[in-house]
Amino acid sequence: MANGKQQIMCSVDSCHYWESGNHCGADMIMVTADSMADPAPDTIDAPQASIMPATPAEHCMETCCKTFTLKGSGKERMDGVIKS
Ligand code: SF4
């Protein structure tokens, strides 16, 4: 991660970036509101995050990891994120 200190823990083991011990192995992830993630294509992800508009939410149920990519789906390179 950017500051070298963060650890992303994640239990979504069907994700391409998921690693043993419930670690996220992506070099960056994009957490956003469902209202943005739903309509946005898979090519819009963490590499574009700094120029994306803010997407406020009021509950954790309204947020998601947009970097999720189903393991073996063939879409692993669409988001520009690298697996460590
Ligand atoms: S990219 Fe998102 S869904 Fe996939 S392992 Fe990382 S945090 Fe979990």
mmCIF file of C-alpha atoms and ligand atoms in Angstrom:
data_model
loop_
_atom_site.group_PDB
_atom_site.id
_atom_site.type_symbol
_atom_site.label_atom_id
_atom_site.label_comp_id
_atom_site.label_asym_id
_atom_site.label_seq_id
_atom_site.Cartn_x
_atom_site.Cartn_y
_atom_site.Cartn_z
ATOM 1 C CA MET A 1 0.000 0.000 0.000
ATOM 2 C CA ALA A 2 1.015 3.620 -0.485
ATOM 3 C CA ASN A 3 2.413 4.261 3.003
ATOM 4 C CA GLY A 4 3.926 0.803 3.373
ATOM 5 C CA LYS A 5 2.087 0.261 6.675
ATOM 6 C CA GLN A 6 -1.507 -0.498 5.853
ATOM 7 C CA GLN A 7 -2.772 -4.025 5.772
ATOM 8 C CA ILE A 8 -6.036 -4.784 4.073
ATOM 9 C CA MET A 9 -7.740 -7.761 5.632
ATOM 10 C CA CYS A 10 -10.448 -9.368 3.520
ATOM 11 C CA SER A 11 -12.453 -12.569 3.726
ATOM 12 C CA VAL A 12 -13.640 -12.600 0.104
ATOM 13 C CA ASP A 13 -11.609 -15.637 -0.966
ATOM 14 C CA SER A 14 -13.143 -15.823 -4.424
ATOM 15 C CA CYS A 15 -11.270 -12.631 -5.355
ATOM 16 C CA HIS A 16 -8.190 -12.783 -7.590
ATOM 17 C CA TYR A 17 -6.292 -10.600 -5.070
ATOM 18 C CA TRP A 18 -7.167 -12.593 -1.969
ATOM 19 C CA GLU A 19 -4.309 -14.353 -0.147
ATOM 20 C CA SER A 20 -4.119 -16.953 2.608
ATOM 21 C CA GLY A 21 -4.798 -15.601 6.075
ATOM 22 C CA ASN A 22 -7.478 -13.261 4.714
ATOM 23 C CA HIS A 23 -4.988 -10.742 3.339
ATOM 24 C CA CYS A 24 -5.589 -8.598 0.300
ATOM 25 C CA GLY A 25 -2.628 -8.883 -2.064
ATOM 26 C CA ALA A 26 -3.538 -6.007 -4.379
ATOM 27 C CA ASP A 27 -1.022 -3.145 -4.624
ATOM 28 C CA MET A 28 -3.955 -0.730 -4.288
ATOM 29 C CA ILE A 29 -7.700 -1.053 -3.909
ATOM 30 C CA MET A 30 -10.659 1.240 -4.512
ATOM 31 C CA VAL A 31 -13.323 1.373 -1.837
ATOM 32 C CA THR A 32 -16.356 3.307 -2.970
ATOM 33 C CA ALA A 33 -20.101 3.630 -2.621
ATOM 34 C CA ASP A 34 -22.308 1.042 -4.262
ATOM 35 C CA SER A 35 -24.005 3.872 -6.143
ATOM 36 C CA MET A 36 -20.771 4.496 -8.030
ATOM 37 C CA ALA A 37 -19.495 0.928 -8.264
ATOM 38 C CA ASP A 38 -22.663 -0.501 -9.791
ATOM 39 C CA PRO A 39 -22.728 1.567 -12.989
ATOM 40 C CA ALA A 40 -18.956 2.038 -13.441
ATOM 41 C CA PRO A 41 -17.112 -0.425 -15.740
ATOM 42 C CA ASP A 42 -14.363 -2.763 -14.475
ATOM 43 C CA THR A 43 -11.728 -0.530 -16.087
ATOM 44 C CA ILE A 44 -12.528 2.233 -13.559
ATOM 45 C CA ASP A 45 -10.642 1.315 -10.411
ATOM 46 C CA ALA A 46 -7.918 2.340 -7.961
ATOM 47 C CA PRO A 47 -5.501 3.798 -10.562
ATOM 48 C CA GLN A 48 -8.112 6.483 -11.370
ATOM 49 C CA ALA A 49 -9.214 7.086 -7.763
ATOM 50 C CA SER A 50 -7.451 10.433 -7.290
ATOM 51 C CA ILE A 51 -9.515 12.086 -10.050
ATOM 52 C CA MET A 52 -12.853 10.515 -9.148
ATOM 53 C CA PRO A 53 -15.601 12.459 -7.383
ATOM 54 C CA ALA A 54 -16.333 11.794 -3.714
ATOM 55 C CA THR A 55 -19.121 9.299 -3.037
ATOM 56 C CA PRO A 56 -20.477 9.787 0.502
ATOM 57 C CA ALA A 57 -22.258 6.915 2.252
ATOM 58 C CA GLU A 58 -24.087 6.676 5.574
ATOM 59 C CA HIS A 59 -23.764 2.955 6.309
ATOM 60 C CA CYS A 60 -21.100 0.323 5.683
ATOM 61 C CA MET A 61 -23.680 -1.632 3.701
ATOM 62 C CA GLU A 62 -23.526 1.112 1.063
ATOM 63 C CA THR A 63 -19.813 0.657 0.417
ATOM 64 C CA CYS A 64 -17.812 -1.980 -1.395
ATOM 65 C CA CYS A 65 -14.415 -2.921 -2.747
ATOM 66 C CA LYS A 66 -14.524 -2.081 -6.435
ATOM 67 C CA THR A 67 -11.204 -3.834 -7.009
ATOM 68 C CA PHE A 68 -12.818 -7.232 -6.436
ATOM 69 C CA THR A 69 -12.186 -9.445 -9.457
ATOM 70 C CA LEU A 70 -13.525 -12.960 -9.582
ATOM 71 C CA LYS A 71 -10.689 -15.491 -9.587
ATOM 72 C CA GLY A 72 -10.317 -17.129 -12.994
ATOM 73 C CA SER A 73 -12.743 -14.735 -14.674
ATOM 74 C CA GLY A 74 -10.220 -13.544 -17.257
ATOM 75 C CA LYS A 75 -10.765 -9.947 -16.134
ATOM 76 C CA GLU A 76 -7.715 -9.823 -13.833
ATOM 77 C CA ARG A 77 -5.873 -7.219 -15.942
ATOM 78 C CA MET A 78 -8.768 -4.885 -16.707
ATOM 79 C CA ASP A 79 -8.420 -2.693 -13.616
ATOM 80 C CA GLY A 80 -4.700 -1.815 -13.814
ATOM 81 C CA VAL A 81 -4.132 -3.171 -10.292
ATOM 82 C CA ILE A 82 -1.153 -5.464 -9.630
ATOM 83 C CA LYS A 83 -1.186 -8.511 -7.378
ATOM 84 C CA SER A 84 1.877 -8.605 -5.118
HETATM 85 S S1 SF4 B 1 -9.331 -6.579 -3.951
HETATM 86 FE FE1 SF4 B 1 -10.999 -6.156 -2.497
HETATM 87 S S2 SF4 B 1 -12.268 -8.003 -2.517
HETATM 88 FE FE2 SF4 B 1 -10.292 -8.523 -3.423
HETATM 89 S S3 SF4 B 1 -9.032 -9.350 -1.755
HETATM 90 FE FE3 SF4 B 1 -8.618 -7.152 -1.914
HETATM 91 S S4 SF4 B 1 -10.024 -6.157 -0.477
HETATM 92 FE FE4 SF4 B 1 -10.793 -8.229 -0.871
#
